[in-house]
Amino acid sequence: MTSPSKNSLIGFLMNVPSPSRPLRVGLFGIGLDTYWSQFQGLKSRLEGYVQIVSDKLQRPGVEIVNLGLIDTPEGAVEAGHQFRKEDVDIIFLHVTTYALSSTVLPVVRRAKVPVVVLNLSPEMAIDYTTFNKMGDRTAMTGEWLAHCSACPVPEIANVLKRSGIPFEQVTGRLHDDPECWDEIDAWIEAARVAHTMSHNRLGLMGHYYNGMLDIYSDTTLQCAIFGGHLEIVEVEDLAALRREVTPAQIAARVADFRVQFQVGPDCSEFELERAARTSVALDRLVSERNLGSMAYYHMGTGNPENEDTISSIILGNSLLTARGIPVAGEYEVKNAQAMKIMDSFGVGGSFTEYYAMDWNEDVVLMGHDGPGHIAIAEGKIKVRPLDVYHGKVGRGLSVEMSVKHGPVTLLSVVEDGKGSLFFLVAEGESVPGPIFEIGNTNSRYRFPIGARAFVNNWNAQGPAHHCAIGVGHIAHKLAKLATLLSIRIETIC
């Protein structure tokens, strides 16, 4: 699977708002206290393994709560209390040698957070020749015990399953195993995104698009699954803030537009200043309400100030989206969540829907009116003046962009009609070619199963007609996030 390089995402991640509480990752190793008096040096060696794991788990924005080696049932009880006290979000259990399952169950049972069992061999293999020449069978047994991390994993799995406690596992090596450590990294990323969502404040401004039944959402269910808070925001709040924007702020924001966007000569200064006023007010609204994402839609008819506000909102919302505060149009709450998830993974998350199918090239054209994600655009986003916002009220400036060419992942947060949510995911590629130059975001996507099968299989899952698109292939990370949230995932391709 491919994904954006870490360097290419540094700019993204620096801009993504982080919750005030850091992600806390719990770590403990297990051993058997009976061994310590029998095998000299074994305990300190295993403690060294746990410290290596702790060092590898360290990264910005993450606190590691390392409880070291737990080797008795009594210690396990205390460790469970300690993890609860430290408010950890996820636990990694490093199995260093054979240990009793009674040193595991009390920990995870009381901590009540997801647990990942790490079965990590310290070396590629024991040097059998050197090992068998040791001569001292006690020392040989101690050496074997330093390599037998796989031994108690079935016992641990048995007890956790019989206790109704879900767990995940990573099997690999402590050193020189990129596949293993990429998977561990993916678990931490998924935990970080779950943590972000649980602390996110999603602003809801306006109302649903009349008659668009598929996007109507159970907002209580959103809070139940993801956590976070839904903040109701009135359009009048934004309109009032626009009145306080100064000419100097407007001029500075217009100058910023010309840096961030490719502003065409057909964009009037009047429309640029109108959009700038709204953009400055949006920044203040987001700051005052501490919003991490937003869904909006409003007609504004009968109230000129509200209409003026909503019809000039696209450029400002595009800037917010690029800063890690994704904004979804048409009051699509589910897709605001999908966009936030993708952006929290550092891959963007642009608002999109089907536009057309190109049977000659076997691609699906997808895009949307409204804000675009500057950080994942192919080239500079163009600003276009529109005389009509199709299906909406007003006129003004809009953005035209394609998603960066290369691998992409599509995510839809779907209500299943049975009181829960699930992730619908597909991986494909953004490919070059002609697009509709109509002042909207739109791109050409090719899928490994072909356009026909993609459309049929995607639609068969019953999603709303919007989804979020990010760069890179991250279905494996979304699957881990789904596991942490206790929801299912359907991957089309």
CSV table of C-alpha atoms in Angstrom, one decimal:
chain,number,residue,atom,x,y,z
A,1,MET,CA,0.0,0.0,0.0
A,2,THR,CA,1.2,3.5,-0.8
A,3,SER,CA,0.7,6.6,1.2
A,4,PRO,CA,2.1,10.1,1.2
A,5,SER,CA,5.7,10.4,2.5
A,6,LYS,CA,6.1,11.7,6.0
A,7,ASN,CA,8.0,14.7,4.7
A,8,SER,CA,5.2,15.7,2.3
A,9,LEU,CA,2.8,15.8,5.2
A,10,ILE,CA,4.8,17.8,7.7
A,11,GLY,CA,3.1,21.0,6.6
A,12,PHE,CA,-0.3,19.4,6.9
A,13,LEU,CA,0.2,18.0,10.4
A,14,MET,CA,1.7,21.3,11.7
A,15,ASN,CA,-1.6,23.0,10.8
A,16,VAL,CA,-4.0,20.4,12.0
A,17,PRO,CA,-5.5,21.6,15.3
A,18,SER,CA,-4.7,19.3,18.2
A,19,PRO,CA,-6.9,18.6,21.2
A,20,SER,CA,-5.7,20.2,24.4
A,21,ARG,CA,-5.2,16.8,25.9
A,22,PRO,CA,-2.4,14.8,24.2
A,23,LEU,CA,-2.9,11.2,23.1
A,24,ARG,CA,-1.8,9.0,25.9
A,25,VAL,CA,-0.4,5.6,25.0
A,26,GLY,CA,-0.1,2.9,27.7
A,27,LEU,CA,2.7,0.4,27.5
A,28,PHE,CA,3.6,-2.6,29.7
A,29,GLY,CA,5.6,-5.7,29.3
A,30,ILE,CA,5.0,-9.0,31.0
A,31,GLY,CA,7.2,-11.6,32.6
A,32,LEU,CA,7.2,-14.2,35.3
A,33,ASP,CA,8.7,-13.4,38.7
A,34,THR,CA,9.7,-17.0,39.3
A,35,TYR,CA,12.3,-16.7,36.6
A,36,TRP,CA,14.3,-13.9,38.0
A,37,SER,CA,16.1,-15.9,40.7
A,38,GLN,CA,16.6,-18.8,38.3
A,39,PHE,CA,18.1,-17.0,35.3
A,40,GLN,CA,20.6,-14.3,36.0
A,41,GLY,CA,20.2,-11.1,34.0
A,42,LEU,CA,16.9,-12.2,32.3
A,43,LYS,CA,14.8,-9.5,34.0
A,44,SER,CA,17.0,-6.6,33.1
A,45,ARG,CA,17.3,-7.9,29.6
A,46,LEU,CA,13.5,-8.0,29.2
A,47,GLU,CA,13.1,-4.6,30.8
A,48,GLY,CA,15.5,-3.4,28.1
A,49,TYR,CA,13.2,-4.7,25.4
A,50,VAL,CA,10.2,-2.8,26.9
A,51,GLN,CA,12.3,0.4,27.0
A,52,ILE,CA,13.2,-0.1,23.3
A,53,VAL,CA,9.5,-0.3,22.4
A,54,SER,CA,8.8,2.8,24.5
A,55,ASP,CA,11.5,4.7,22.7
A,56,LYS,CA,10.1,3.6,19.3
A,57,LEU,CA,6.6,4.7,20.3
A,58,GLN,CA,7.7,8.2,21.2
A,59,ARG,CA,6.6,11.0,18.8
A,60,PRO,CA,5.3,14.6,19.0
A,61,GLY,CA,1.9,15.0,20.5
A,62,VAL,CA,1.9,11.6,22.2
A,63,GLU,CA,2.6,10.8,25.8
A,64,ILE,CA,3.9,7.3,26.6
A,65,VAL,CA,2.8,5.9,30.0
A,66,ASN,CA,5.3,3.1,30.4
A,67,LEU,CA,4.7,0.8,33.4
A,68,GLY,CA,7.6,-1.4,32.7
A,69,LEU,CA,7.6,-5.1,33.3
A,70,ILE,CA,4.5,-6.6,35.1
A,71,ASP,CA,5.4,-10.0,36.5
A,72,THR,CA,2.7,-10.8,39.2
A,73,PRO,CA,-1.1,-10.8,39.4
A,74,GLU,CA,-0.8,-8.2,42.2
A,75,GLY,CA,1.3,-6.0,40.0
A,76,ALA,CA,-1.3,-6.4,37.2
A,77,VAL,CA,-4.1,-5.1,39.5
A,78,GLU,CA,-2.0,-2.0,40.3
A,79,ALA,CA,-1.1,-1.5,36.7
A,80,GLY,CA,-4.8,-1.5,35.8
A,81,HIS,CA,-5.5,1.2,38.3
A,82,GLN,CA,-2.5,3.2,37.1
A,83,PHE,CA,-3.6,3.2,33.5
A,84,ARG,CA,-7.1,4.3,34.6
A,85,LYS,CA,-5.5,7.1,36.6
A,86,GLU,CA,-3.3,8.2,33.7
A,87,ASP,CA,-6.3,8.3,31.3
A,88,VAL,CA,-4.6,6.3,28.6
A,89,ASP,CA,-6.4,6.0,25.2
A,90,ILE,CA,-4.8,2.7,24.0
A,91,ILE,CA,-2.5,0.1,25.5
A,92,PHE,CA,0.3,-1.8,23.9
A,93,LEU,CA,1.1,-5.1,25.7
A,94,HIS,CA,4.7,-6.2,24.9
A,95,VAL,CA,5.0,-9.9,25.4
A,96,THR,CA,8.7,-10.3,26.3
A,97,THR,CA,8.7,-14.0,27.4
A,98,TYR,CA,6.4,-16.6,28.8
A,99,ALA,CA,4.1,-15.0,31.4
A,100,LEU,CA,0.9,-15.9,33.1
A,101,SER,CA,-2.4,-14.6,31.7
A,102,SER,CA,-3.2,-13.4,35.2
A,103,THR,CA,-0.6,-10.7,34.7
A,104,VAL,CA,-2.6,-9.4,31.7
A,105,LEU,CA,-6.4,-9.7,32.4
A,106,PRO,CA,-6.5,-7.4,35.5
A,107,VAL,CA,-4.7,-4.7,33.5
A,108,VAL,CA,-6.8,-4.5,30.4
A,109,ARG,CA,-10.1,-5.3,32.3
A,110,ARG,CA,-9.8,-2.3,34.5
A,111,ALA,CA,-8.2,0.0,31.9
A,112,LYS,CA,-11.1,-0.5,29.5
A,113,VAL,CA,-9.3,0.8,26.5
A,114,PRO,CA,-8.3,-0.9,23.2
A,115,VAL,CA,-5.3,-3.2,23.6
A,116,VAL,CA,-2.7,-4.3,21.0
A,117,VAL,CA,-0.6,-7.3,21.8
A,118,LEU,CA,3.0,-7.0,20.6
A,119,ASN,CA,4.7,-10.3,19.9
A,120,LEU,CA,8.1,-9.0,19.0
A,121,SER,CA,11.1,-11.3,18.6
A,122,PRO,CA,14.4,-9.7,19.7
A,123,GLU,CA,16.4,-11.2,16.9
A,124,MET,CA,15.9,-12.8,13.5
A,125,ALA,CA,16.6,-16.2,15.1
A,126,ILE,CA,18.6,-17.7,17.9
A,127,ASP,CA,22.1,-18.6,16.8
A,128,TYR,CA,21.6,-22.3,17.2
A,129,THR,CA,25.3,-23.3,17.0
A,130,THR,CA,26.4,-20.8,19.6
A,131,PHE,CA,23.4,-21.6,21.7
A,132,ASN,CA,24.0,-25.4,21.7
A,133,LYS,CA,27.7,-24.9,22.6
A,134,MET,CA,26.8,-22.9,25.8
A,135,GLY,CA,27.1,-26.1,27.9
A,136,ASP,CA,25.2,-24.8,30.9
A,137,ARG,CA,21.5,-25.8,30.4
A,138,THR,CA,20.3,-23.3,32.9
A,139,ALA,CA,22.0,-20.5,31.0
A,140,MET,CA,20.6,-22.0,27.8
A,141,THR,CA,17.1,-22.0,29.1
A,142,GLY,CA,17.5,-18.4,30.2
A,143,GLU,CA,18.7,-17.5,26.7
A,144,TRP,CA,15.7,-19.3,25.2
A,145,LEU,CA,13.3,-17.5,27.5
A,146,ALA,CA,14.7,-14.2,26.2
A,147,HIS,CA,13.5,-15.2,22.8
A,148,CYS,CA,10.1,-16.9,23.5
A,149,SER,CA,7.7,-13.9,23.2
A,150,ALA,CA,5.4,-16.0,21.0
A,151,CYS,CA,4.9,-18.6,23.7
A,152,PRO,CA,2.1,-17.1,25.9
A,153,VAL,CA,0.2,-15.2,23.1
A,154,PRO,CA,-2.3,-18.1,22.6
A,155,GLU,CA,-3.0,-18.1,26.4
A,156,ILE,CA,-3.5,-14.4,26.4
A,157,ALA,CA,-5.8,-14.5,23.4
A,158,ASN,CA,-7.8,-17.3,24.9
A,159,VAL,CA,-8.4,-15.5,28.2
A,160,LEU,CA,-9.2,-12.1,26.5
A,161,LYS,CA,-11.7,-13.8,24.2
A,162,ARG,CA,-13.4,-15.7,27.0
A,163,SER,CA,-13.6,-12.5,28.9
A,164,GLY,CA,-15.2,-10.6,26.0
A,165,ILE,CA,-12.3,-8.2,25.7
A,166,PRO,CA,-11.4,-7.3,22.1
A,167,PHE,CA,-7.7,-7.2,21.2
A,168,GLU,CA,-5.5,-6.8,18.2
A,169,GLN,CA,-2.0,-8.2,17.7
A,170,VAL,CA,1.2,-7.3,15.8
A,171,THR,CA,3.7,-10.1,15.2
A,172,GLY,CA,7.2,-9.3,14.1
A,173,ARG,CA,10.6,-8.3,15.3
A,174,LEU,CA,11.9,-5.7,17.8
A,175,HIS,CA,14.5,-4.5,15.2
A,176,ASP,CA,14.8,-4.2,11.4
A,177,ASP,CA,11.1,-5.0,10.6
A,178,PRO,CA,9.5,-2.1,8.8
A,179,GLU,CA,6.3,-4.0,8.1
A,180,CYS,CA,5.8,-4.6,11.8
A,181,TRP,CA,6.6,-1.1,12.9
A,182,ASP,CA,4.6,0.5,10.1
A,183,GLU,CA,1.6,-1.5,11.5
A,184,ILE,CA,2.3,-0.3,15.0
A,185,ASP,CA,2.7,3.3,13.7
A,186,ALA,CA,-0.7,2.9,12.0
A,187,TRP,CA,-2.3,1.9,15.3
A,188,ILE,CA,-0.9,5.0,16.9
A,189,GLU,CA,-2.1,7.2,14.1
A,190,ALA,CA,-5.6,5.6,14.3
A,191,ALA,CA,-5.7,6.2,18.0
A,192,ARG,CA,-4.6,9.8,17.5
A,193,VAL,CA,-7.4,10.3,15.0
A,194,ALA,CA,-10.0,8.7,17.4
A,195,HIS,CA,-8.6,11.0,20.1
A,196,THR,CA,-8.9,14.0,17.9
A,197,MET,CA,-12.5,13.2,16.9
A,198,SER,CA,-13.5,12.6,20.6
A,199,HIS,CA,-12.3,16.1,21.4
A,200,ASN,CA,-13.5,17.8,18.2
A,201,ARG,CA,-16.1,20.6,18.2
A,202,LEU,CA,-18.1,20.4,15.0
A,203,GLY,CA,-19.9,23.6,14.1
A,204,LEU,CA,-23.4,23.4,12.6
A,205,MET,CA,-24.4,26.6,10.8
A,206,GLY,CA,-27.7,26.9,9.0
A,207,HIS,CA,-29.9,24.0,8.0
A,208,TYR,CA,-30.1,21.0,5.7
A,209,TYR,CA,-30.6,21.4,2.0
A,210,ASN,CA,-34.4,21.0,1.6
A,211,GLY,CA,-35.4,17.5,0.4
A,212,MET,CA,-31.9,16.0,0.3
A,213,LEU,CA,-33.0,13.1,2.5
A,214,ASP,CA,-29.8,11.1,2.3
A,215,ILE,CA,-27.7,13.7,4.1
A,216,TYR,CA,-30.0,14.0,7.1
A,217,SER,CA,-28.2,12.7,10.1
A,218,ASP,CA,-28.7,11.4,13.6
A,219,THR,CA,-26.4,13.9,15.3
A,220,THR,CA,-26.7,12.2,18.7
A,221,LEU,CA,-25.4,9.0,17.0
A,222,GLN,CA,-22.4,11.0,15.7
A,223,CYS,CA,-21.6,12.0,19.3
A,224,ALA,CA,-22.1,8.5,20.5
A,225,ILE,CA,-19.7,6.9,18.0
A,226,PHE,CA,-17.1,9.6,17.6
A,227,GLY,CA,-17.4,11.7,20.8
A,228,GLY,CA,-16.8,15.4,20.5
A,229,HIS,CA,-19.4,18.2,20.6
A,230,LEU,CA,-21.8,19.7,18.1
A,231,GLU,CA,-21.9,23.5,18.4
A,232,ILE,CA,-25.0,25.1,16.9
A,233,VAL,CA,-24.0,28.3,15.1
A,234,GLU,CA,-26.4,30.9,13.7
A,235,VAL,CA,-25.7,32.5,10.3
A,236,GLU,CA,-26.5,35.8,12.1
A,237,ASP,CA,-23.5,35.2,14.3
A,238,LEU,CA,-21.2,35.2,11.3
A,239,ALA,CA,-23.1,38.2,9.7
A,240,ALA,CA,-22.6,40.2,12.9
A,241,LEU,CA,-18.9,39.5,13.0
A,242,ARG,CA,-18.6,40.7,9.3
A,243,ARG,CA,-19.8,44.1,10.4
A,244,GLU,CA,-16.7,44.4,12.6
A,245,VAL,CA,-14.1,43.6,10.0
A,246,THR,CA,-11.9,46.6,9.2
A,247,PRO,CA,-10.7,47.8,5.8
A,248,ALA,CA,-7.1,46.9,6.8
A,249,GLN,CA,-8.2,43.4,7.5
A,250,ILE,CA,-10.0,43.1,4.2
A,251,ALA,CA,-7.0,44.4,2.3
A,252,ALA,CA,-4.7,42.0,4.1
A,253,ARG,CA,-7.0,39.0,3.3
A,254,VAL,CA,-7.3,40.0,-0.4
A,255,ALA,CA,-3.5,40.0,-0.5
A,256,ASP,CA,-3.5,36.5,1.1
A,257,PHE,CA,-6.1,35.3,-1.5
A,258,ARG,CA,-3.7,36.3,-4.2
A,259,VAL,CA,-0.9,34.3,-2.6
A,260,GLN,CA,-3.0,31.2,-1.8
A,261,PHE,CA,-5.1,31.1,-5.0
A,262,GLN,CA,-4.7,31.8,-8.7
A,263,VAL,CA,-7.0,34.7,-8.9
A,264,GLY,CA,-8.2,35.4,-12.5
A,265,PRO,CA,-8.4,38.8,-14.0
A,266,ASP,CA,-12.2,38.4,-14.3
A,267,CYS,CA,-12.5,38.4,-10.5
A,268,SER,CA,-13.7,41.9,-9.5
A,269,GLU,CA,-12.2,43.7,-6.6
A,270,PHE,CA,-15.7,44.1,-5.1
A,271,GLU,CA,-16.2,40.3,-5.0
A,272,LEU,CA,-12.7,39.7,-3.6
A,273,GLU,CA,-13.3,42.2,-0.8
A,274,ARG,CA,-16.7,40.7,-0.1
A,275,ALA,CA,-15.1,37.3,0.2
A,276,ALA,CA,-12.3,38.7,2.3
A,277,ARG,CA,-14.7,40.3,4.8
A,278,THR,CA,-16.5,36.9,5.3
A,279,SER,CA,-13.2,35.0,5.5
A,280,VAL,CA,-11.9,37.3,8.3
A,281,ALA,CA,-15.2,36.9,10.2
A,282,LEU,CA,-15.1,33.1,9.7
A,283,ASP,CA,-11.6,32.9,11.3
A,284,ARG,CA,-12.9,34.9,14.3
A,285,LEU,CA,-16.0,32.7,14.6
A,286,VAL,CA,-14.0,29.5,14.5
A,287,SER,CA,-11.6,30.9,17.1
A,288,GLU,CA,-14.3,32.1,19.5
A,289,ARG,CA,-16.2,28.9,19.2
A,290,ASN,CA,-13.1,26.7,19.2
A,291,LEU,CA,-14.3,24.8,16.2
A,292,GLY,CA,-12.3,22.0,14.6
A,293,SER,CA,-14.7,21.4,11.6
A,294,MET,CA,-18.0,22.8,10.3
A,295,ALA,CA,-21.0,21.9,8.2
A,296,TYR,CA,-23.1,24.7,6.7
A,297,TYR,CA,-25.9,25.6,4.4
A,298,HIS,CA,-28.3,28.5,4.3
A,299,MET,CA,-30.5,30.1,1.7
A,300,GLY,CA,-30.5,33.6,3.2
A,301,THR,CA,-33.4,34.7,1.2
A,302,GLY,CA,-35.4,37.6,2.6
A,303,ASN,CA,-32.4,38.7,4.6
A,304,PRO,CA,-29.8,40.6,2.4
A,305,GLU,CA,-27.1,40.5,5.1
A,306,ASN,CA,-27.4,36.8,5.5
A,307,GLU,CA,-27.5,36.2,1.8
A,308,ASP,CA,-24.4,38.4,1.4
A,309,THR,CA,-22.6,36.4,4.0
A,310,ILE,CA,-23.4,32.9,2.7
A,311,SER,CA,-22.8,33.8,-1.0
A,312,SER,CA,-19.3,35.0,-0.1
A,313,ILE,CA,-18.1,32.1,2.1
A,314,ILE,CA,-16.3,29.8,-0.3
A,315,LEU,CA,-12.8,31.2,-0.3
A,316,GLY,CA,-12.8,31.6,3.5
A,317,ASN,CA,-14.0,28.1,3.9
A,318,SER,CA,-11.3,26.8,1.6
A,319,LEU,CA,-8.6,28.5,3.7
A,320,LEU,CA,-10.1,27.0,6.9
A,321,THR,CA,-10.1,23.5,5.3
A,322,ALA,CA,-6.5,23.9,4.4
A,323,ARG,CA,-5.7,24.8,8.0
A,324,GLY,CA,-7.2,21.5,9.3
A,325,ILE,CA,-10.7,22.9,10.0
A,326,PRO,CA,-12.6,21.1,7.2
A,327,VAL,CA,-15.9,22.7,6.1
A,328,ALA,CA,-18.6,20.7,4.4
A,329,GLY,CA,-21.3,22.3,2.4
A,330,GLU,CA,-25.0,21.4,2.2
A,331,TYR,CA,-25.0,20.8,6.0
A,332,GLU,CA,-23.6,17.3,5.4
A,333,VAL,CA,-22.7,16.4,8.9
A,334,LYS,CA,-21.5,12.9,8.1
A,335,ASN,CA,-19.2,14.2,5.5
A,336,ALA,CA,-17.8,16.9,7.8
A,337,GLN,CA,-16.8,14.0,10.0
A,338,ALA,CA,-15.3,12.0,7.1
A,339,MET,CA,-13.3,15.1,6.1
A,340,LYS,CA,-12.1,15.7,9.6
A,341,ILE,CA,-11.0,12.0,9.9
A,342,MET,CA,-9.0,12.2,6.6
A,343,ASP,CA,-7.5,15.5,7.5
A,344,SER,CA,-6.5,14.2,11.0
A,345,PHE,CA,-4.6,11.4,9.2
A,346,GLY,CA,-2.7,14.1,7.4
A,347,VAL,CA,-4.1,13.3,3.9
A,348,GLY,CA,-6.6,16.1,3.3
A,349,GLY,CA,-10.2,15.3,2.8
A,350,SER,CA,-11.9,17.2,0.0
A,351,PHE,CA,-15.7,17.3,-0.3
A,352,THR,CA,-16.9,15.5,-3.4
A,353,GLU,CA,-19.7,13.6,-5.2
A,354,TYR,CA,-20.2,12.0,-8.6
A,355,TYR,CA,-20.0,14.4,-11.6
A,356,ALA,CA,-20.0,12.1,-14.6
A,357,MET,CA,-18.5,8.9,-16.0
A,358,ASP,CA,-15.9,8.8,-18.8
A,359,TRP,CA,-16.3,5.5,-20.5
A,360,ASN,CA,-13.5,6.1,-23.0
A,361,GLU,CA,-11.0,6.4,-20.2
A,362,ASP,CA,-12.8,4.2,-17.6
A,363,VAL,CA,-12.8,6.9,-15.0
A,364,VAL,CA,-15.3,8.6,-12.7
A,365,LEU,CA,-15.3,12.4,-12.6
A,366,MET,CA,-16.0,13.6,-9.1
A,367,GLY,CA,-16.1,17.0,-7.4
A,368,HIS,CA,-18.4,19.6,-5.8
A,369,ASP,CA,-19.2,23.3,-5.6
A,370,GLY,CA,-18.0,25.2,-2.5
A,371,PRO,CA,-14.8,25.0,-0.6
A,372,GLY,CA,-11.8,22.9,-1.8
A,373,HIS,CA,-8.8,21.6,0.1
A,374,ILE,CA,-5.8,23.7,-1.0
A,375,ALA,CA,-3.2,21.4,0.6
A,376,ILE,CA,-4.1,18.5,-1.7
A,377,ALA,CA,-4.6,20.4,-4.9
A,378,GLU,CA,-2.9,19.6,-8.2
A,379,GLY,CA,-1.3,23.0,-8.7
A,380,LYS,CA,-2.8,26.2,-7.5
A,381,ILE,CA,-6.5,26.5,-6.9
A,382,LYS,CA,-8.2,28.8,-9.4
A,383,VAL,CA,-10.7,31.4,-8.3
A,384,ARG,CA,-13.6,31.9,-10.7
A,385,PRO,CA,-16.5,34.3,-10.6
A,386,LEU,CA,-19.9,32.6,-10.9
A,387,ASP,CA,-23.1,34.4,-11.9
A,388,VAL,CA,-25.1,31.5,-10.5
A,389,TYR,CA,-24.5,29.1,-7.7
A,390,HIS,CA,-26.3,26.1,-9.2
A,391,GLY,CA,-29.2,25.0,-7.0
A,392,LYS,CA,-28.3,27.7,-4.4
A,393,VAL,CA,-29.0,31.4,-3.8
A,394,GLY,CA,-26.6,34.1,-4.9
A,395,ARG,CA,-23.5,34.6,-6.9
A,396,GLY,CA,-19.9,35.3,-6.2
A,397,LEU,CA,-16.4,33.7,-6.2
A,398,SER,CA,-15.8,30.0,-6.3
A,399,VAL,CA,-12.8,27.7,-6.5
A,400,GLU,CA,-11.8,25.3,-9.2
A,401,MET,CA,-9.3,22.5,-8.5
A,402,SER,CA,-8.3,18.9,-9.0
A,403,VAL,CA,-7.0,16.6,-6.3
A,404,LYS,CA,-3.2,16.0,-6.6
A,405,HIS,CA,-2.5,13.2,-9.2
A,406,GLY,CA,-1.6,9.9,-7.6
A,407,PRO,CA,-3.1,7.5,-5.1
A,408,VAL,CA,-6.2,8.5,-3.3
A,409,THR,CA,-8.6,7.1,-0.7
A,410,LEU,CA,-12.3,7.8,-0.6
A,411,LEU,CA,-14.2,7.7,2.7
A,412,SER,CA,-17.9,7.9,3.4
A,413,VAL,CA,-19.4,7.8,6.9
A,414,VAL,CA,-22.6,5.9,6.5
A,415,GLU,CA,-25.6,5.6,8.7
A,416,ASP,CA,-26.7,1.9,8.4
A,417,GLY,CA,-30.4,2.3,9.3
A,418,LYS,CA,-29.9,0.1,12.3
A,419,GLY,CA,-28.7,2.6,14.8
A,420,SER,CA,-25.0,2.6,14.0
A,421,LEU,CA,-22.4,4.0,11.5
A,422,PHE,CA,-19.9,2.3,9.3
A,423,PHE,CA,-17.0,3.4,7.1
A,424,LEU,CA,-17.2,2.9,3.3
A,425,VAL,CA,-13.8,3.1,1.7
A,426,ALA,CA,-12.2,2.8,-1.7
A,427,GLU,CA,-8.7,3.2,-2.9
A,428,GLY,CA,-8.0,4.5,-6.4
A,429,GLU,CA,-5.9,7.1,-8.3
A,430,SER,CA,-6.4,10.7,-9.3
A,431,VAL,CA,-5.3,10.8,-13.0
A,432,PRO,CA,-4.6,13.7,-15.3
A,433,GLY,CA,-7.1,14.6,-18.1
A,434,PRO,CA,-9.7,17.2,-19.0
A,435,ILE,CA,-12.1,18.4,-16.3
A,436,PHE,CA,-15.1,20.7,-16.3
A,437,GLU,CA,-13.9,24.3,-16.0
A,438,ILE,CA,-17.0,25.5,-14.2
A,439,GLY,CA,-15.6,26.9,-11.0
A,440,ASN,CA,-16.0,23.7,-9.0
A,441,THR,CA,-13.6,21.2,-7.5
A,442,ASN,CA,-13.5,18.2,-9.9
A,443,SER,CA,-11.1,15.4,-10.6
A,444,ARG,CA,-10.7,12.2,-12.6
A,445,TYR,CA,-10.5,9.0,-10.6
A,446,ARG,CA,-9.5,5.5,-11.8
A,447,PHE,CA,-10.2,2.4,-9.7
A,448,PRO,CA,-8.5,-1.0,-9.9
A,449,ILE,CA,-11.9,-2.7,-10.3
A,450,GLY,CA,-13.0,-0.3,-13.1
A,451,ALA,CA,-15.5,2.5,-13.1
A,452,ARG,CA,-18.6,0.3,-13.6
A,453,ALA,CA,-17.8,-2.0,-10.7
A,454,PHE,CA,-16.7,0.8,-8.5
A,455,VAL,CA,-20.0,2.8,-8.9
A,456,ASN,CA,-22.2,-0.3,-8.5
A,457,ASN,CA,-20.4,-1.6,-5.5
A,458,TRP,CA,-20.1,1.8,-3.8
A,459,ASN,CA,-23.8,2.6,-4.3
A,460,ALA,CA,-24.8,-0.9,-3.1
A,461,GLN,CA,-23.7,0.1,0.4
A,462,GLY,CA,-26.2,2.9,0.6
A,463,PRO,CA,-24.0,5.9,1.4
A,464,ALA,CA,-25.1,9.5,1.1
A,465,HIS,CA,-24.0,11.0,-2.2
A,466,HIS,CA,-21.1,12.9,-0.7
A,467,CYS,CA,-17.7,11.5,0.4
A,468,ALA,CA,-14.3,12.8,1.4
A,469,ILE,CA,-11.2,12.2,-0.8
A,470,GLY,CA,-7.6,12.3,0.6
A,471,VAL,CA,-4.2,11.6,-1.0
A,472,GLY,CA,-2.5,8.3,-0.5
A,473,HIS,CA,-3.8,4.9,0.2
A,474,ILE,CA,-4.8,4.6,3.9
A,475,ALA,CA,-7.6,2.0,3.9
A,476,HIS,CA,-5.5,0.0,6.4
A,477,LYS,CA,-5.4,2.9,8.8
A,478,LEU,CA,-9.1,3.5,8.4
A,479,ALA,CA,-9.7,-0.1,9.2
A,480,LYS,CA,-7.8,0.3,12.5
A,481,LEU,CA,-9.8,3.4,13.3
A,482,ALA,CA,-13.0,1.5,12.7
A,483,THR,CA,-11.8,-1.2,15.1
A,484,LEU,CA,-11.0,1.4,17.8
A,485,LEU,CA,-14.5,2.9,17.3
A,486,SER,CA,-16.2,-0.5,17.4
A,487,ILE,CA,-17.8,0.0,14.0
A,488,ARG,CA,-17.5,-2.0,10.8
A,489,ILE,CA,-15.7,-1.0,7.6
A,490,GLU,CA,-16.6,-1.9,4.0
A,491,THR,CA,-13.7,-1.6,1.6
A,492,ILE,CA,-14.8,-1.6,-2.1
A,493,CYS,CA,-11.3,-1.7,-3.6
